[in-house]
């Protein structure tokens, strides 16, 4: 009986060893398949030649066998990934979110008396979101703004429109048409004289002053007059936008130089605003606005002082940010950029809203 047990135990060990050997063989085959797929991907991208396999030395006769250094392999892989990500981003179809008109919003509020007023916080009305649909990020309802110097000539006159999450809007018009007033009202730098203005579900006209900083934390802004901190360098101005939201020093040291490089200021990190030209100050302002990837990005002439090549890069970056879901509003005189991107165009003239066009151009007769 003992002999039979020994034989059975030996057979069991052999069977178990055979299963383990099969599993190891399968794992090795899968590993080889992954290496081959990676090599094919690198060959298609042009990073390596067909005769060299990723992660393996060149064994061609007559050549010295050399194993590539690890940092070089990592760099190649990152370049391939970046190229694939860029290609994926560019292939995402442009989708215009359904727009809700101001009149529709009024009808829905009137038909639902239990709906909280629009000046309450967005989070408090989340339970009613399915009933009322998408709440606009920006809502102008018969908004007018007059300055004391010209009380009978409003800078904005009875403007009504809505902007939904994820939209990309160009705000166009001649100088003095009301574009800057439009933007300053959204950021609550000034307050409207009449009407109702809501940003992210909050009535900014009735908003208390202590809430204004919390509103602005979610809005990236690029202004014509830069609004840089004079006692901070270019690096410090951009880093400040990350510091106020609690980002770590490691992220700041990594992210800020990269953003400044994107706007062409990699050699101006330690320069103060008064040591920079007007165009360079504008680039610092742009970098500071986009470093947070805010849900709402407002730009007043972001490419006005930039050369054409840099302008094209900045507009592509804004378009890429918009495709991730960020709402982008750009006030501009750049006819070529507006005509080429064909986004929604809002046109102001003497304070009046004269055009609101999907996939529009700079001028109606363009």
C-alpha positions as a printed Julia matrix, in Angstrom:
366×3 Matrix{Float64}:
   0.0     0.0     0.0
   2.8     2.4     0.8
   4.33    1.77   -2.62
   1.05    2.66   -4.32
   0.82    5.95   -2.39
   4.37    6.88   -3.38
   3.59    6.24   -7.05
   0.42    8.34   -6.83
   2.29   11.21   -5.17
   4.99   11.15   -7.86
   2.34   11.22  -10.6
   0.61   14.16   -8.9
   3.92   16.09   -8.69
   4.63   15.42  -12.37
   1.15   16.61  -13.37
   1.47   19.78  -11.24
   4.94   20.48  -12.68
   3.58   20.04  -16.2
   0.83   22.6   -15.52
   3.33   25.09  -14.13
   5.56   24.58  -17.16
   2.6    25.21  -19.46
   1.72   28.43  -17.58
   5.31   29.67  -17.78
   5.4    28.88  -21.48
   2.21   30.82  -22.04
   3.51   33.8   -20.03
   6.73   33.8   -22.06
   4.73   33.68  -25.29
   2.56   36.61  -24.15
   5.67   38.58  -23.17
   7.21   37.94  -26.59
   3.96   39.06  -28.27
   3.95   42.32  -26.32
   7.57   42.98  -27.31
   6.77   42.33  -30.97
   3.75   44.68  -30.87
   5.87   47.4   -29.24
   8.59   46.92  -31.87
   6.03   47.18  -34.69
   4.6    50.35  -33.15
   8.03   51.94  -32.92
   8.86   50.92  -36.49
   5.67   52.52  -37.83
   6.41   55.71  -35.92
   9.88   55.87  -37.45
  11.62   55.8   -34.08
  13.64   52.65  -34.91
  14.6    50.89  -38.12
  12.99   47.54  -39.07
  16.3    45.71  -38.48
  16.43   46.68  -34.81
  13.96   45.35  -32.31
  12.9    47.48  -29.33
  14.68   46.37  -26.21
  17.12   44.01  -28.04
  20.68   44.56  -29.35
  21.53   44.71  -33.06
  22.99   41.31  -34.0
  23.8    42.12  -37.64
  27.1    40.36  -38.65
  30.12   42.64  -38.66
  28.62   45.09  -36.14
  29.47   45.54  -32.5
  26.62   44.48  -30.23
  25.39   47.51  -28.29
  22.52   47.73  -25.88
  20.74   51.1   -25.89
  20.8    53.0   -22.62
  17.64   52.87  -20.54
  16.93   56.66  -20.64
  16.95   56.56  -24.46
  14.35   53.78  -24.51
  12.12   55.76  -22.12
  12.44   58.92  -24.21
  11.49   57.09  -27.41
   8.45   55.55  -25.72
   7.28   58.94  -24.4
   7.64   60.49  -27.85
   5.54   57.72  -29.37
   2.88   58.14  -26.67
   2.82   61.92  -27.16
   2.38   61.48  -30.89
  -0.45   59.0   -30.35
  -2.18   61.28  -27.85
  -1.9    64.27  -30.2
  -3.3    62.21  -33.07
  -6.16   61.02  -30.86
  -6.98   64.56  -29.71
  -7.02   65.86  -33.29
  -9.3    63.0   -34.37
 -11.96   63.72  -31.75
 -15.0    65.0   -33.65
 -16.09   68.49  -32.75
 -19.45   68.33  -31.04
 -21.54   71.4   -30.39
 -23.42   70.92  -27.12
 -27.16   71.59  -27.32
 -27.75   75.25  -26.55
 -30.62   76.43  -24.36
 -31.98   79.85  -25.23
 -32.78   82.46  -22.61
 -36.5    82.23  -23.46
 -36.46   78.45  -22.88
 -34.82   78.96  -19.51
 -37.5    81.47  -18.53
 -40.29   79.08  -19.61
 -38.79   76.21  -17.62
 -38.43   78.34  -14.5
 -42.0    79.62  -14.82
 -43.37   76.11  -15.38
 -41.55   74.74  -12.32
 -42.33   76.89   -9.26
 -40.34   74.54   -6.99
 -37.11   75.31   -8.84
 -34.72   77.38   -6.66
 -33.85   80.81   -8.05
 -30.77   80.97  -10.23
 -28.78   82.95   -7.67
 -28.5    79.86   -5.43
 -25.4    77.72   -5.63
 -25.17   75.11   -8.37
 -24.85   72.27   -5.89
 -28.12   73.1    -4.14
 -30.19   72.59   -7.28
 -28.51   69.4    -8.49
 -31.62   67.36   -7.61
 -33.61   69.36  -10.17
 -31.0    69.09  -12.94
 -32.8    66.25  -14.71
 -35.97   68.35  -14.8
 -34.52   71.54  -16.23
 -31.72   70.16  -18.47
 -28.25   71.6   -18.8
 -27.67   74.76  -16.79
 -25.69   77.29  -18.86
 -22.21   78.16  -17.68
 -22.92   81.79  -18.59
 -26.37   83.38  -18.86
 -27.07   86.97  -19.91
 -30.74   87.89  -19.49
 -31.51   91.45  -20.69
 -28.22   92.7   -19.27
 -27.26   96.36  -19.59
 -24.26   98.24  -18.25
 -23.85  102.02  -18.1
 -20.84  103.92  -16.79
 -21.22  107.15  -14.77
 -19.3   109.14  -17.39
 -21.87  108.23  -20.08
 -25.13  107.31  -18.34
 -27.19  107.72  -21.52
 -24.9   105.56  -23.67
 -24.77  101.99  -22.27
 -21.62   99.99  -22.92
 -23.94   96.95  -23.15
 -27.61   97.32  -23.99
 -30.22   94.61  -23.32
 -27.96   91.64  -24.15
 -29.47   88.14  -23.83
 -27.59   84.9   -24.58
 -26.48   81.64  -22.99
 -23.21   79.7   -23.17
 -23.19   76.0   -22.28
 -20.39   73.87  -20.88
 -17.85   72.76  -23.46
 -18.5    75.5   -26.0
 -15.78   77.5   -27.76
 -16.88   81.07  -28.48
 -15.25   83.95  -30.3
 -16.4    87.4   -29.18
 -15.83   89.91  -31.99
 -16.59   93.55  -32.69
 -14.87   96.85  -33.34
 -13.1    98.76  -30.56
 -15.71  100.25  -28.24
 -18.35   97.68  -29.13
 -18.56   96.36  -25.55
 -16.31   93.28  -25.61
 -14.21   94.25  -22.59
 -17.32   95.19  -20.62
 -18.85   91.81  -21.5
 -15.81   89.98  -20.09
 -15.45   92.15  -16.99
 -19.08   91.48  -16.12
 -18.55   87.71  -16.22
 -15.52   87.96  -13.94
 -17.45   90.38  -11.71
 -14.83   93.03  -12.04
 -17.81   95.35  -12.62
 -21.52   94.88  -11.91
 -24.35   95.16  -14.43
 -26.78   98.08  -14.2
 -29.86   96.07  -15.18
 -30.84   92.51  -15.99
 -29.72   89.14  -14.69
 -26.27   87.62  -15.16
 -25.48   84.1   -13.93
 -22.14   82.29  -14.02
 -22.12   78.59  -13.07
 -25.64   78.93  -11.7
 -24.87   81.88   -9.43
 -26.23   85.38   -9.83
 -23.05   87.45   -9.97
 -24.97   90.73   -9.75
 -26.29   89.89   -6.29
 -23.23   87.93   -5.24
 -21.62   89.03   -1.99
 -18.06   90.24   -2.16
 -16.64   87.46   -0.03
 -17.79   84.92   -2.65
 -16.09   86.65   -5.6
 -12.63   85.07   -5.04
 -14.2    81.59   -5.03
 -15.9    82.36   -8.35
 -12.62   83.52   -9.91
 -10.7    80.42   -8.83
 -12.63   78.47  -11.46
 -12.09   81.04  -14.21
  -8.82   81.36  -16.09
  -8.45   84.91  -17.39
  -6.13   86.56  -19.89
  -6.5    90.35  -19.95
  -5.31   93.05  -22.31
  -3.46   94.79  -19.45
  -1.86   91.5   -18.24
  -2.57   91.99  -14.49
   0.76   90.47  -13.48
   2.11   90.7    -9.94
   5.01   93.2   -10.15
   6.96   91.69   -7.25
   7.06   88.18   -8.77
   9.1    86.8   -11.64
   7.58   85.15  -14.7
   7.99   81.8   -12.93
   6.45   83.19   -9.74
   3.41   84.66  -11.52
   2.58   81.34  -13.16
   3.4    79.33  -10.02
   1.09   81.53   -7.95
  -1.93   80.13   -9.82
  -0.93   76.64   -8.65
   0.02   77.67   -5.13
  -3.41   79.1    -4.32
  -5.09   75.76   -5.11
  -2.61   73.79   -3.02
  -0.46   72.07   -5.65
   2.78   70.51   -4.43
   6.2    72.07   -5.0
   7.14   69.13   -7.2
   4.2    69.76   -9.56
   4.98   73.49   -9.64
   8.66   72.91  -10.46
   7.67   70.52  -13.25
   4.61   72.2   -14.74
   5.53   75.9   -14.7
   8.68   75.68  -16.86
   6.82   73.5   -19.36
   3.96   75.98  -19.73
   6.38   78.88  -20.08
   8.21   76.91  -22.75
   4.95   76.47  -24.66
   4.52   80.25  -24.84
   8.17   80.81  -25.78
   9.53   82.15  -22.49
  11.78   79.3   -21.34
  14.71   81.76  -21.07
  12.73   84.39  -19.1
  11.86   82.39  -15.98
  13.64   84.77  -13.58
  12.58   88.06  -15.22
  10.22   90.51  -13.49
   7.32   92.14  -15.41
   9.15   95.47  -15.79
  12.05   93.58  -17.4
   9.77   92.08  -20.07
   8.33   93.59  -23.23
   4.58   93.99  -23.66
   4.38   90.85  -25.78
   6.34   88.85  -23.22
   4.08   90.04  -20.4
   1.08   88.89  -22.44
   2.64   85.44  -22.8
   3.16   85.18  -19.04
  -0.51   86.09  -18.58
  -1.54   83.32  -20.99
   0.67   80.76  -19.25
  -0.79   81.67  -15.86
  -4.35   81.28  -17.2
  -3.88   77.82  -18.73
  -1.62   76.21  -16.13
  -4.64   75.3   -13.93
  -6.74   73.88  -16.78
  -9.77   75.77  -15.43
 -13.37   74.78  -16.35
 -13.94   78.26  -17.81
 -11.24   80.13  -19.72
 -11.8    83.76  -20.74
  -9.27   85.45  -23.0
  -9.28   89.13  -23.99
  -7.06   89.38  -27.09
  -4.79   86.43  -26.1
  -2.81   86.6   -29.35
  -2.82   90.36  -29.85
   0.87   90.84  -29.04
   2.19   87.48  -30.23
   3.89   86.6   -33.5
   1.89   84.47  -35.98
   3.67   81.21  -35.23
   3.19   81.52  -31.47
  -0.4    82.7   -31.99
  -1.14   79.53  -33.94
   0.33   77.39  -31.19
  -1.66   79.17  -28.47
  -4.93   78.85  -30.39
  -4.29   75.14  -30.97
  -3.67   74.74  -27.25
  -6.92   76.55  -26.44
  -8.76   74.31  -28.9
  -7.23   71.2   -27.31
  -8.24   72.37  -23.83
 -11.76   73.01  -25.11
 -12.01   69.45  -26.44
 -11.42   68.13  -22.93
 -14.59   69.92  -21.77
 -13.37   73.4   -20.79
 -15.57   76.28  -21.9
 -13.46   78.83  -23.8
 -14.45   82.44  -24.57
 -12.0    84.45  -26.69
 -12.4    88.14  -27.49
 -10.29   88.87  -30.54
  -9.65   90.96  -33.65
  -7.74   88.11  -35.32
  -9.85   87.63  -38.45
  -7.7    84.83  -39.86
  -7.89   82.75  -36.67
 -11.67   83.14  -36.37
 -12.25   82.25  -40.02
  -9.98   79.17  -39.85
 -11.36   77.63  -36.63
 -15.05   78.23  -37.45
 -16.39   78.2   -33.91
 -19.46   79.94  -32.5
 -19.17   83.7   -33.07
 -20.87   86.38  -30.97
 -20.67   89.9   -32.41
 -21.27   93.13  -30.52
 -21.78   96.56  -32.06
 -22.24   99.75  -30.01
 -23.25   97.65  -27.01
 -25.87   95.58  -28.86
 -25.75   91.87  -29.68
 -26.03   91.88  -33.48
 -24.99   88.29  -34.32
 -24.83   84.87  -32.65
 -23.7    82.34  -35.25
 -22.61   78.7   -35.03
 -19.46   77.87  -37.02
 -19.23   81.53  -37.87
 -16.61   83.76  -39.42
 -15.22   87.13  -38.33
 -17.53   89.18  -40.55
 -20.92   88.31  -41.99
 -19.73   89.06  -45.52
 -16.43   87.09  -45.16
